[in-house]
Every structure is written in structure tokens, then in C-alpha cells.
Amino acid sequence: MGEREIVIDKQRFTYEGYFDPKQLYAILDEWFADNWYDRREKKHTESTTKEGILIDIEFEPWKTVTDYLRFIIKLRLQITGKETTIETPTGKKRMYEGKVHGLLNAYLETDNEGRWQSKAFFIFISALYDKYLYKPLTGGYQAILKQETNSLVNTIRGYLNVTKKGYER
Amino acid sequence: MGAGDQGVPISRINHNGNYNLSKLLHTIQNWMTEEGYDFKEKTYKQKNTDEGLEIETEIEGERKHSAYLKFSINVLIKIKDQNNVEITRNGKKETTQNGRLMLETSGKVESDWQKAFTKSTFLKNANKILDKYILGPLISKHQDELYYTIISLQKTIKKAMDFEAV
């Protein structure tokens, strides 16, 4: 593993209203698959209390772009809510009413295979390469990663806002 | 153990609340058997405390892919403050457990599991060349497959524990 360059630092989003955690999870899975990210779920916590449910999920999907560069997205979702039943035109639907907090970071990782980390001289050469020779290319990849991360956030927001508008009382 | 042992990153599942430990362990065992893994409970530790039972168990599944490569999946379960509780589900009374459960899944593609290349320095060096340059892409491909196999195990575990986000 080489150096990680921060492209997006602590982008937050919050939603309050109705949602279905299963469907939200399925949408995330679908996004990772459609955008060729290898899905990695670092941590998944679920707790049931008298106040409702608490779900804390940490994803760290990655995509190998070239043999030297990799995109990494860190997404943390904290979901709190109480179970409720909503009347829909097709019948009763089980949902949760609560809050969804999201925190997102995105990184560019160079030398993802760790070939230039075995000796101090190689680390020095790779640092020079990243800073002066590879920089023009890195700028383009940063833009692609920002675009993909925004697409992920918009997908999550899109689903949650559709749920809100669909079931607002 | 060969020079090309490739590990799959650890993934953790935490749960505070009700769960059925017997169902969970049977689910893991059945999944491993169906996938062709030899199921083995490596360790089981249990301790009584004032808050409840403390349990730690490590489960290992091994599958010999070939005479040179072996896949292994490890599941580590740690439970604290476990107490038996009675709940009503679908009109029927059930005895389940309540506590704090932490479950870690990890895996490994192990090369030279028969230790044929450990007999001399020459063979050890030959093994390194074999794993890095000749079989490297194949081992990497198997590691990817094992990774997604472990994701399938995690989904099965979450369904057995009635997780919402599955």
C-alpha cells in the first residue's frame, strides 16, 4: 500500500423521516456493483433498545483503476429509528421513522500493490514520481472520483427523499 | 504454510439485543458444510460473571482446493453479558439469549499446506518464486473468490440474527 491522497474530506449528510433500512442497504449494494467497486463492509452494528433501533455500518469499497492507482470511498451510516407501519396504495408497509446520518471520505491510493514500498530508495523514487511526474494524471482521476462519490451521495439522498415525499403525513 | 499466503480483511458484526446462539452456530455450521468446508470449533471458553455469561468461540472452516492450495474461513464470536430471556414471537413463547455479541469473519488462501517446500532453503526460495511470479495471479483470483464467499457467509449470519440491513 502506498500513499493516500484525500479527495473528499468528511462530507456529511443527514435525513429525518421514513425509510426502510433493507432497501437502503440493497441500493448501496447495487451502486457498488454498477460502478465496479469491490464491496467491503468493515463493521456492521445493530442494537435494539426501548427507544428503537440503532444501526451503524462502515463501508470501505475500493476500485482498482490502474495497476498503480486505486479509488477508495469510506462511507459510515448511522441509522436510528422506531418501527412503524405506513398505509400505502398497495397495502400496509413496515418502515422505520428516524434519522440517517452519513459521513463520507474519498481517497486516491497510489502504488496499491505495494511494489515501491520495500526499500527506502524505492519509497523516495515513488514519492518524486507521484509529486512531479504523475501529478497531471492524478488531477483527472480526482475529478472522476469526486463525480463517483457525488453520484453515491445523490443515490442515497434520492432514495431517502423519495421515501420522505411518498410517505409524509 | 507457504510464501504466498493471502489473507482476506477482517469484517466485524456487532449486535446488542436478543439473538438465538444455538441457531447462529447451527447456521454457520450448515453453511460451511454446504459450501464444502470442514467445520471445526477451535476454541470455546465460557465464564460466569455477575452480569451474565461471557463466551468466546473460534470456528474454522477449511477446504482443500488442490494439493497446493487450501482455503480457510475463520469466525470469531465474543459474547458478553449473556442472559436467557423469554420472548413471544408470532404468538409463541421462545427462549432466546440477550447480550452483546461481536462476530469477526476473516479468511486466508494458504499455499503449500502440505509443507512440501519447507524441507530445504532451496525449496523455500523456489516456493517464493512459485507463489510470486508463477501462481501469483491464480492465488489472487482465489483470494477474490474467497472474499465474496465470506460476504455470502456474513449475509447468512445477519439473516439468522434478524438484522434489518441485510
mmCIF file of C-alpha atoms in Angstrom:
data_model
loop_
_atom_site.group_PDB
_atom_site.id
_atom_site.type_symbol
_atom_site.label_atom_id
_atom_site.label_comp_id
_atom_site.label_asym_id
_atom_site.label_seq_id
_atom_site.Cartn_x
_atom_site.Cartn_y
_atom_site.Cartn_z
ATOM 1 C CA MET A 1 0.000 0.000 0.000
ATOM 2 C CA GLY A 2 1.357 3.417 -0.972
ATOM 3 C CA GLU A 3 0.213 6.939 -0.258
ATOM 4 C CA ARG A 4 -3.402 8.030 0.171
ATOM 5 C CA GLU A 5 -4.433 11.409 -1.132
ATOM 6 C CA ILE A 6 -7.624 12.843 0.373
ATOM 7 C CA VAL A 7 -10.022 13.924 -2.346
ATOM 8 C CA ILE A 8 -13.185 14.346 -0.256
ATOM 9 C CA ASP A 9 -12.821 15.004 3.469
ATOM 10 C CA LYS A 10 -15.741 14.387 5.846
ATOM 11 C CA GLN A 11 -18.705 15.133 3.638
ATOM 12 C CA ARG A 12 -21.800 14.810 5.837
ATOM 13 C CA PHE A 13 -25.474 14.393 5.096
ATOM 14 C CA THR A 14 -28.482 13.949 7.350
ATOM 15 C CA TYR A 15 -32.019 12.825 6.725
ATOM 16 C CA GLU A 16 -35.023 12.696 9.028
ATOM 17 C CA GLY A 17 -38.197 10.865 8.134
ATOM 18 C CA TYR A 18 -39.350 7.444 6.967
ATOM 19 C CA PHE A 19 -37.009 4.865 5.476
ATOM 20 C CA ASP A 20 -36.528 1.136 5.006
ATOM 21 C CA PRO A 21 -33.011 0.005 6.085
ATOM 22 C CA LYS A 22 -33.235 -3.146 3.932
ATOM 23 C CA GLN A 23 -33.978 -1.171 0.820
ATOM 24 C CA LEU A 24 -31.294 1.407 1.579
ATOM 25 C CA TYR A 25 -28.742 -1.381 2.023
ATOM 26 C CA ALA A 26 -29.844 -3.005 -1.240
ATOM 27 C CA ILE A 27 -29.476 0.327 -3.073
ATOM 28 C CA LEU A 28 -25.923 0.701 -1.770
ATOM 29 C CA ASP A 29 -25.079 -2.855 -2.864
ATOM 30 C CA GLU A 30 -26.491 -2.130 -6.307
ATOM 31 C CA TRP A 31 -24.498 1.111 -6.611
ATOM 32 C CA PHE A 32 -21.229 -0.634 -5.702
ATOM 33 C CA ALA A 33 -21.893 -3.370 -8.251
ATOM 34 C CA ASP A 34 -22.962 -0.959 -11.030
ATOM 35 C CA ASN A 35 -19.894 1.219 -10.534
ATOM 36 C CA TRP A 36 -17.440 -1.701 -10.330
ATOM 37 C CA TYR A 37 -16.454 -1.161 -6.714
ATOM 38 C CA ASP A 38 -15.328 -4.116 -4.631
ATOM 39 C CA ARG A 39 -17.630 -4.044 -1.676
ATOM 40 C CA ARG A 40 -16.046 -4.066 1.741
ATOM 41 C CA GLU A 41 -18.082 -3.801 4.905
ATOM 42 C CA LYS A 42 -15.639 -3.142 7.735
ATOM 43 C CA LYS A 43 -18.163 -3.022 10.551
ATOM 44 C CA HIS A 44 -21.899 -3.584 10.984
ATOM 45 C CA THR A 45 -23.554 -2.957 14.347
ATOM 46 C CA GLU A 46 -27.256 -3.388 15.128
ATOM 47 C CA SER A 47 -28.779 -2.771 18.540
ATOM 48 C CA THR A 48 -32.380 -2.908 19.621
ATOM 49 C CA THR A 49 -33.346 -0.695 22.540
ATOM 50 C CA LYS A 50 -36.626 0.567 24.025
ATOM 51 C CA GLU A 51 -36.172 3.798 22.014
ATOM 52 C CA GLY A 52 -35.897 1.843 18.761
ATOM 53 C CA ILE A 53 -33.159 0.511 16.543
ATOM 54 C CA LEU A 54 -29.573 1.684 16.131
ATOM 55 C CA ILE A 55 -27.646 0.618 13.025
ATOM 56 C CA ASP A 56 -24.028 1.635 12.436
ATOM 57 C CA ILE A 57 -22.417 0.465 9.196
ATOM 58 C CA GLU A 58 -18.954 1.270 7.906
ATOM 59 C CA PHE A 59 -18.249 0.581 4.237
ATOM 60 C CA GLU A 60 -14.853 0.937 2.571
ATOM 61 C CA PRO A 61 -15.344 -0.068 -1.070
ATOM 62 C CA TRP A 62 -12.449 0.248 -3.485
ATOM 63 C CA LYS A 63 -11.928 0.215 -7.228
ATOM 64 C CA THR A 64 -8.613 -0.559 -8.927
ATOM 65 C CA VAL A 65 -8.353 1.995 -11.719
ATOM 66 C CA THR A 66 -4.851 1.215 -12.995
ATOM 67 C CA ASP A 67 -2.113 -1.103 -11.774
ATOM 68 C CA TYR A 68 -0.785 1.894 -9.819
ATOM 69 C CA LEU A 69 -3.907 3.706 -8.667
ATOM 70 C CA ARG A 70 -6.982 2.811 -6.671
ATOM 71 C CA PHE A 71 -10.135 4.695 -5.615
ATOM 72 C CA ILE A 72 -11.249 4.210 -2.001
ATOM 73 C CA ILE A 73 -14.530 5.501 -0.559
ATOM 74 C CA LYS A 74 -15.198 5.387 3.185
ATOM 75 C CA LEU A 75 -18.888 5.598 3.983
ATOM 76 C CA ARG A 76 -20.287 5.494 7.504
ATOM 77 C CA LEU A 77 -24.038 5.360 8.070
ATOM 78 C CA GLN A 78 -25.653 5.780 11.479
ATOM 79 C CA ILE A 79 -29.347 4.989 11.495
ATOM 80 C CA THR A 80 -31.667 5.444 14.465
ATOM 81 C CA GLY A 81 -35.393 4.927 14.341
ATOM 82 C CA LYS A 82 -38.584 3.377 15.594
ATOM 83 C CA GLU A 83 -40.539 0.764 13.707
ATOM 84 C CA THR A 84 -43.835 1.943 12.288
ATOM 85 C CA THR A 85 -46.459 0.830 9.772
ATOM 86 C CA ILE A 86 -47.377 3.021 6.822
ATOM 87 C CA GLU A 87 -50.530 2.816 4.729
ATOM 88 C CA THR A 88 -49.711 2.681 1.022
ATOM 89 C CA PRO A 89 -51.953 2.247 -2.048
ATOM 90 C CA THR A 90 -50.726 -1.376 -2.256
ATOM 91 C CA GLY A 91 -51.296 -2.103 1.444
ATOM 92 C CA LYS A 92 -49.514 -1.760 4.776
ATOM 93 C CA LYS A 93 -45.756 -1.387 4.663
ATOM 94 C CA ARG A 94 -43.281 -1.831 7.525
ATOM 95 C CA MET A 95 -40.896 1.139 7.740
ATOM 96 C CA TYR A 96 -38.770 2.981 10.249
ATOM 97 C CA GLU A 97 -39.193 6.605 11.327
ATOM 98 C CA GLY A 98 -35.992 8.240 12.471
ATOM 99 C CA LYS A 99 -32.702 9.709 11.356
ATOM 100 C CA VAL A 100 -29.960 8.707 8.942
ATOM 101 C CA HIS A 101 -26.542 10.333 9.371
ATOM 102 C CA GLY A 102 -23.890 9.815 6.725
ATOM 103 C CA LEU A 103 -20.163 10.604 6.717
ATOM 104 C CA LEU A 104 -18.121 10.180 3.568
ATOM 105 C CA ASN A 105 -14.406 10.322 2.733
ATOM 106 C CA ALA A 106 -12.772 9.553 -0.595
ATOM 107 C CA TYR A 107 -9.126 8.807 -1.292
ATOM 108 C CA LEU A 108 -6.783 8.170 -4.188
ATOM 109 C CA GLU A 109 -4.325 5.435 -3.269
ATOM 110 C CA THR A 110 -1.143 5.095 -5.315
ATOM 111 C CA ASP A 111 1.083 2.050 -5.522
ATOM 112 C CA ASN A 112 -1.809 -0.152 -4.416
ATOM 113 C CA GLU A 113 0.231 -3.314 -4.897
ATOM 114 C CA GLY A 114 2.999 -2.070 -2.587
ATOM 115 C CA ARG A 115 5.757 -2.685 -5.129
ATOM 116 C CA TRP A 116 7.550 0.571 -4.308
ATOM 117 C CA GLN A 117 7.463 0.241 -0.524
ATOM 118 C CA SER A 118 10.063 -2.468 0.045
ATOM 119 C CA LYS A 119 13.128 -0.203 0.272
ATOM 120 C CA ALA A 120 13.751 3.378 1.349
ATOM 121 C CA PHE A 121 15.237 4.278 -2.055
ATOM 122 C CA PHE A 122 12.118 2.968 -3.849
ATOM 123 C CA ILE A 123 9.870 4.968 -1.493
ATOM 124 C CA PHE A 124 11.898 8.092 -2.317
ATOM 125 C CA ILE A 125 11.651 7.469 -6.096
ATOM 126 C CA SER A 126 7.917 6.769 -5.892
ATOM 127 C CA ALA A 127 7.347 9.970 -3.862
ATOM 128 C CA LEU A 128 9.168 12.012 -6.545
ATOM 129 C CA TYR A 129 7.193 10.239 -9.259
ATOM 130 C CA ASP A 130 3.846 10.905 -7.538
ATOM 131 C CA LYS A 131 4.651 14.556 -6.907
ATOM 132 C CA TYR A 132 6.158 15.645 -10.231
ATOM 133 C CA LEU A 133 5.554 13.106 -12.992
ATOM 134 C CA TYR A 134 2.180 11.532 -12.105
ATOM 135 C CA LYS A 135 0.537 14.764 -10.868
ATOM 136 C CA PRO A 136 -1.057 15.790 -14.201
ATOM 137 C CA LEU A 137 -2.765 12.386 -14.421
ATOM 138 C CA THR A 138 -3.830 12.381 -10.761
ATOM 139 C CA GLY A 139 -5.846 15.579 -11.307
ATOM 140 C CA GLY A 140 -8.035 13.833 -13.859
ATOM 141 C CA TYR A 141 -8.607 10.838 -11.584
ATOM 142 C CA GLN A 142 -9.517 13.139 -8.687
ATOM 143 C CA ALA A 143 -12.296 14.616 -10.793
ATOM 144 C CA ILE A 144 -13.604 11.131 -11.660
ATOM 145 C CA LEU A 145 -13.560 10.075 -8.001
ATOM 146 C CA LYS A 146 -15.406 13.269 -6.945
ATOM 147 C CA GLN A 147 -18.018 12.600 -9.620
ATOM 148 C CA GLU A 148 -18.488 8.979 -8.462
ATOM 149 C CA THR A 149 -18.712 9.981 -4.807
ATOM 150 C CA ASN A 150 -21.316 12.637 -5.612
ATOM 151 C CA SER A 151 -23.242 10.019 -7.564
ATOM 152 C CA LEU A 152 -23.232 7.780 -4.452
ATOM 153 C CA VAL A 153 -24.443 10.593 -2.183
ATOM 154 C CA ASN A 154 -27.124 11.599 -4.693
ATOM 155 C CA THR A 155 -28.297 7.976 -4.960
ATOM 156 C CA ILE A 156 -28.687 7.759 -1.162
ATOM 157 C CA ARG A 157 -30.345 11.179 -0.933
ATOM 158 C CA GLY A 158 -32.552 10.375 -3.902
ATOM 159 C CA TYR A 159 -33.910 7.215 -2.273
ATOM 160 C CA LEU A 160 -34.439 8.896 1.113
ATOM 161 C CA ASN A 161 -36.174 11.940 -0.369
ATOM 162 C CA VAL A 162 -38.440 9.749 -2.475
ATOM 163 C CA THR A 163 -39.343 7.834 0.706
ATOM 164 C CA LYS A 164 -39.987 11.120 2.559
ATOM 165 C CA LYS A 165 -42.193 12.570 -0.171
ATOM 166 C CA GLY A 166 -44.015 9.303 -0.654
ATOM 167 C CA TYR A 167 -44.939 8.763 2.970
ATOM 168 C CA GLU A 168 -45.104 12.225 4.554
ATOM 169 C CA ARG A 169 -48.232 12.661 6.641
ATOM 170 C CA MET B 1 2.399 -22.555 5.290
ATOM 171 C CA GLY B 2 3.661 -21.133 2.003
ATOM 172 C CA ALA B 3 5.194 -17.863 0.987
ATOM 173 C CA GLY B 4 2.069 -16.826 -0.842
ATOM 174 C CA ASP B 5 -0.478 -16.906 1.997
ATOM 175 C CA GLN B 6 -3.039 -14.247 1.192
ATOM 176 C CA GLY B 7 -5.411 -13.015 3.884
ATOM 177 C CA VAL B 8 -8.922 -11.655 3.432
ATOM 178 C CA PRO B 9 -9.572 -8.496 5.510
ATOM 179 C CA ILE B 10 -11.423 -8.905 8.803
ATOM 180 C CA SER B 11 -15.039 -7.786 8.883
ATOM 181 C CA ARG B 12 -16.901 -7.253 12.154
ATOM 182 C CA ILE B 13 -20.572 -7.637 13.057
ATOM 183 C CA ASN B 14 -21.813 -6.280 16.395
ATOM 184 C CA HIS B 15 -25.218 -6.864 17.930
ATOM 185 C CA ASN B 16 -26.752 -5.701 21.209
ATOM 186 C CA GLY B 17 -30.092 -7.291 21.982
ATOM 187 C CA ASN B 18 -31.827 -10.619 21.502
ATOM 188 C CA TYR B 19 -30.378 -13.447 19.459
ATOM 189 C CA ASN B 20 -30.515 -17.222 19.331
ATOM 190 C CA LEU B 21 -26.985 -18.547 19.882
ATOM 191 C CA SER B 22 -27.810 -22.146 19.062
ATOM 192 C CA LYS B 23 -29.463 -21.098 15.779
ATOM 193 C CA LEU B 24 -26.481 -18.899 14.935
ATOM 194 C CA LEU B 25 -23.927 -21.671 15.488
ATOM 195 C CA HIS B 26 -26.005 -24.189 13.547
ATOM 196 C CA THR B 27 -26.420 -21.696 10.708
ATOM 197 C CA ILE B 28 -22.649 -21.223 10.457
ATOM 198 C CA GLN B 29 -22.043 -24.974 10.610
ATOM 199 C CA ASN B 30 -24.687 -25.735 7.930
ATOM 200 C CA TRP B 31 -23.372 -23.006 5.648
ATOM 201 C CA MET B 32 -19.810 -24.309 5.905
ATOM 202 C CA THR B 33 -20.910 -27.887 5.253
ATOM 203 C CA GLU B 34 -22.948 -26.871 2.202
ATOM 204 C CA GLU B 35 -20.017 -24.876 0.784
ATOM 205 C CA GLY B 36 -17.710 -27.885 1.209
ATOM 206 C CA TYR B 37 -15.716 -26.647 4.187
ATOM 207 C CA ASP B 38 -14.651 -28.925 7.051
ATOM 208 C CA PHE B 39 -16.178 -27.364 10.142
ATOM 209 C CA LYS B 40 -14.094 -27.245 13.326
ATOM 210 C CA GLU B 41 -14.662 -25.438 16.607
ATOM 211 C CA LYS B 42 -11.097 -24.455 17.519
ATOM 212 C CA THR B 43 -11.769 -22.957 20.942
ATOM 213 C CA TYR B 44 -14.701 -22.499 23.294
ATOM 214 C CA LYS B 45 -14.376 -20.500 26.503
ATOM 215 C CA GLN B 46 -17.172 -19.699 28.910
ATOM 216 C CA LYS B 47 -17.128 -17.708 32.123
ATOM 217 C CA ASN B 48 -19.850 -16.782 34.604
ATOM 218 C CA THR B 49 -19.927 -13.175 35.718
ATOM 219 C CA ASP B 50 -22.414 -11.113 37.728
ATOM 220 C CA GLU B 51 -23.830 -9.508 34.539
ATOM 221 C CA GLY B 52 -24.184 -12.826 32.726
ATOM 222 C CA LEU B 53 -22.201 -15.331 30.698
ATOM 223 C CA GLU B 54 -19.045 -14.420 28.807
ATOM 224 C CA ILE B 55 -18.443 -16.684 25.835
ATOM 225 C CA GLU B 56 -15.629 -16.764 23.309
ATOM 226 C CA THR B 57 -15.594 -19.277 20.500
ATOM 227 C CA GLU B 58 -13.494 -19.591 17.369
ATOM 228 C CA ILE B 59 -14.793 -21.581 14.411
ATOM 229 C CA GLU B 60 -12.663 -22.585 11.447
ATOM 230 C CA GLY B 61 -13.717 -23.976 8.094
ATOM 231 C CA GLU B 62 -11.096 -25.499 5.788
ATOM 232 C CA ARG B 63 -11.379 -26.597 2.187
ATOM 233 C CA LYS B 64 -8.520 -28.281 0.339
ATOM 234 C CA HIS B 65 -8.757 -26.791 -3.127
ATOM 235 C CA SER B 66 -5.769 -28.712 -4.512
ATOM 236 C CA ALA B 67 -2.609 -30.454 -3.311
ATOM 237 C CA TYR B 68 -1.039 -26.980 -3.063
ATOM 238 C CA LEU B 69 -3.819 -24.544 -2.142
ATOM 239 C CA LYS B 70 -6.200 -24.557 0.807
ATOM 240 C CA PHE B 71 -8.942 -22.073 1.698
ATOM 241 C CA SER B 72 -9.772 -21.335 5.306
ATOM 242 C CA ILE B 73 -12.511 -19.208 6.837
ATOM 243 C CA ASN B 74 -12.384 -18.115 10.481
ATOM 244 C CA VAL B 75 -15.291 -16.903 12.558
ATOM 245 C CA LEU B 76 -14.564 -15.458 15.994
ATOM 246 C CA ILE B 77 -17.554 -14.906 18.284
ATOM 247 C CA LYS B 78 -17.290 -12.992 21.550
ATOM 248 C CA ILE B 79 -20.312 -12.539 23.761
ATOM 249 C CA LYS B 80 -20.662 -10.539 26.953
ATOM 250 C CA ASP B 81 -23.471 -10.220 29.495
ATOM 251 C CA GLN B 82 -25.477 -13.091 28.038
ATOM 252 C CA ASN B 83 -28.701 -13.984 29.810
ATOM 253 C CA ASN B 84 -31.588 -16.226 28.791
ATOM 254 C CA VAL B 85 -34.820 -14.376 28.082
ATOM 255 C CA GLU B 86 -38.297 -15.467 27.059
ATOM 256 C CA ILE B 87 -39.911 -13.622 24.176
ATOM 257 C CA THR B 88 -43.196 -14.003 22.339
ATOM 258 C CA ARG B 89 -42.845 -14.340 18.582
ATOM 259 C CA ASN B 90 -45.848 -14.946 16.313
ATOM 260 C CA GLY B 91 -47.936 -15.834 19.363
ATOM 261 C CA LYS B 92 -45.459 -18.487 20.583
ATOM 262 C CA LYS B 93 -43.099 -18.268 23.544
ATOM 263 C CA GLU B 94 -39.428 -18.734 22.728
ATOM 264 C CA THR B 95 -36.299 -18.862 24.870
ATOM 265 C CA THR B 96 -33.536 -16.767 23.365
ATOM 266 C CA GLN B 97 -30.458 -15.014 24.615
ATOM 267 C CA ASN B 98 -29.860 -11.334 25.280
ATOM 268 C CA GLY B 99 -26.408 -9.834 25.386
ATOM 269 C CA ARG B 100 -23.635 -8.053 23.497
ATOM 270 C CA LEU B 101 -22.306 -10.080 20.612
ATOM 271 C CA MET B 102 -19.277 -9.366 18.442
ATOM 272 C CA LEU B 103 -18.528 -11.559 15.445
ATOM 273 C CA GLU B 104 -15.432 -11.308 13.232
ATOM 274 C CA THR B 105 -15.041 -13.076 9.911
ATOM 275 C CA SER B 106 -11.758 -13.490 8.090
ATOM 276 C CA GLY B 107 -10.207 -15.872 5.620
ATOM 277 C CA LYS B 108 -6.994 -16.987 4.024
ATOM 278 C CA VAL B 109 -5.745 -18.719 0.893
ATOM 279 C CA GLU B 110 -2.906 -20.898 2.126
ATOM 280 C CA SER B 111 -0.306 -22.221 -0.266
ATOM 281 C CA ASP B 112 1.862 -25.298 0.314
ATOM 282 C CA TRP B 113 -0.422 -26.531 3.084
ATOM 283 C CA GLN B 114 1.310 -29.930 2.960
ATOM 284 C CA LYS B 115 4.619 -28.203 3.740
ATOM 285 C CA ALA B 116 6.382 -29.873 0.854
ATOM 286 C CA PHE B 117 8.555 -26.793 0.195
ATOM 287 C CA THR B 118 9.870 -26.368 3.731
ATOM 288 C CA LYS B 119 12.437 -29.145 3.683
ATOM 289 C CA SER B 120 15.386 -27.085 2.459
ATOM 290 C CA THR B 121 16.423 -23.496 1.808
ATOM 291 C CA PHE B 122 16.441 -24.125 -1.942
ATOM 292 C CA LEU B 123 12.848 -25.367 -1.838
ATOM 293 C CA LYS B 124 11.771 -22.408 0.327
ATOM 294 C CA ASN B 125 13.219 -19.961 -2.217
ATOM 295 C CA ALA B 126 11.650 -21.911 -5.084
ATOM 296 C CA ASN B 127 8.324 -21.665 -3.246
ATOM 297 C CA LYS B 128 8.644 -17.865 -3.028
ATOM 298 C CA ILE B 129 9.284 -17.642 -6.792
ATOM 299 C CA LEU B 130 6.392 -20.018 -7.476
ATOM 300 C CA ASP B 131 3.926 -18.011 -5.363
ATOM 301 C CA LYS B 132 5.026 -14.596 -6.503
ATOM 302 C CA TYR B 133 5.663 -14.987 -10.218
ATOM 303 C CA ILE B 134 4.065 -18.187 -11.449
ATOM 304 C CA LEU B 135 0.976 -18.781 -9.316
ATOM 305 C CA GLY B 136 0.543 -15.192 -8.109
ATOM 306 C CA PRO B 137 -2.388 -14.265 -10.403
ATOM 307 C CA LEU B 138 -4.131 -17.571 -9.645
ATOM 308 C CA ILE B 139 -3.764 -17.139 -5.862
ATOM 309 C CA SER B 140 -5.021 -13.558 -6.186
ATOM 310 C CA LYS B 141 -8.068 -14.764 -8.151
ATOM 311 C CA HIS B 142 -8.837 -17.380 -5.482
ATOM 312 C CA GLN B 143 -8.478 -14.741 -2.784
ATOM 313 C CA ASP B 144 -11.125 -12.619 -4.559
ATOM 314 C CA GLU B 145 -13.465 -15.613 -4.776
ATOM 315 C CA LEU B 146 -12.899 -16.395 -1.093
ATOM 316 C CA TYR B 147 -13.654 -12.770 -0.222
ATOM 317 C CA TYR B 148 -17.069 -12.923 -1.881
ATOM 318 C CA THR B 149 -17.705 -16.336 -0.318
ATOM 319 C CA ILE B 150 -17.144 -14.752 3.102
ATOM 320 C CA ILE B 151 -19.561 -11.931 2.195
ATOM 321 C CA SER B 152 -22.156 -14.625 1.468
ATOM 322 C CA LEU B 153 -21.461 -16.120 4.942
ATOM 323 C CA GLN B 154 -21.902 -12.678 6.537
ATOM 324 C CA LYS B 155 -25.290 -12.247 4.814
ATOM 325 C CA THR B 156 -26.381 -15.681 6.080
ATOM 326 C CA ILE B 157 -25.283 -14.769 9.628
ATOM 327 C CA LYS B 158 -27.146 -11.441 9.514
ATOM 328 C CA LYS B 159 -30.343 -13.152 8.306
ATOM 329 C CA ALA B 160 -30.039 -15.712 11.134
ATOM 330 C CA MET B 161 -29.749 -12.826 13.592
ATOM 331 C CA ASP B 162 -32.762 -10.987 12.062
ATOM 332 C CA PHE B 163 -30.749 -7.936 11.081
ATOM 333 C CA GLU B 164 -32.669 -5.127 9.392
ATOM 334 C CA ALA B 165 -29.961 -4.041 6.955
ATOM 335 C CA VAL B 166 -29.204 -7.250 5.047
#
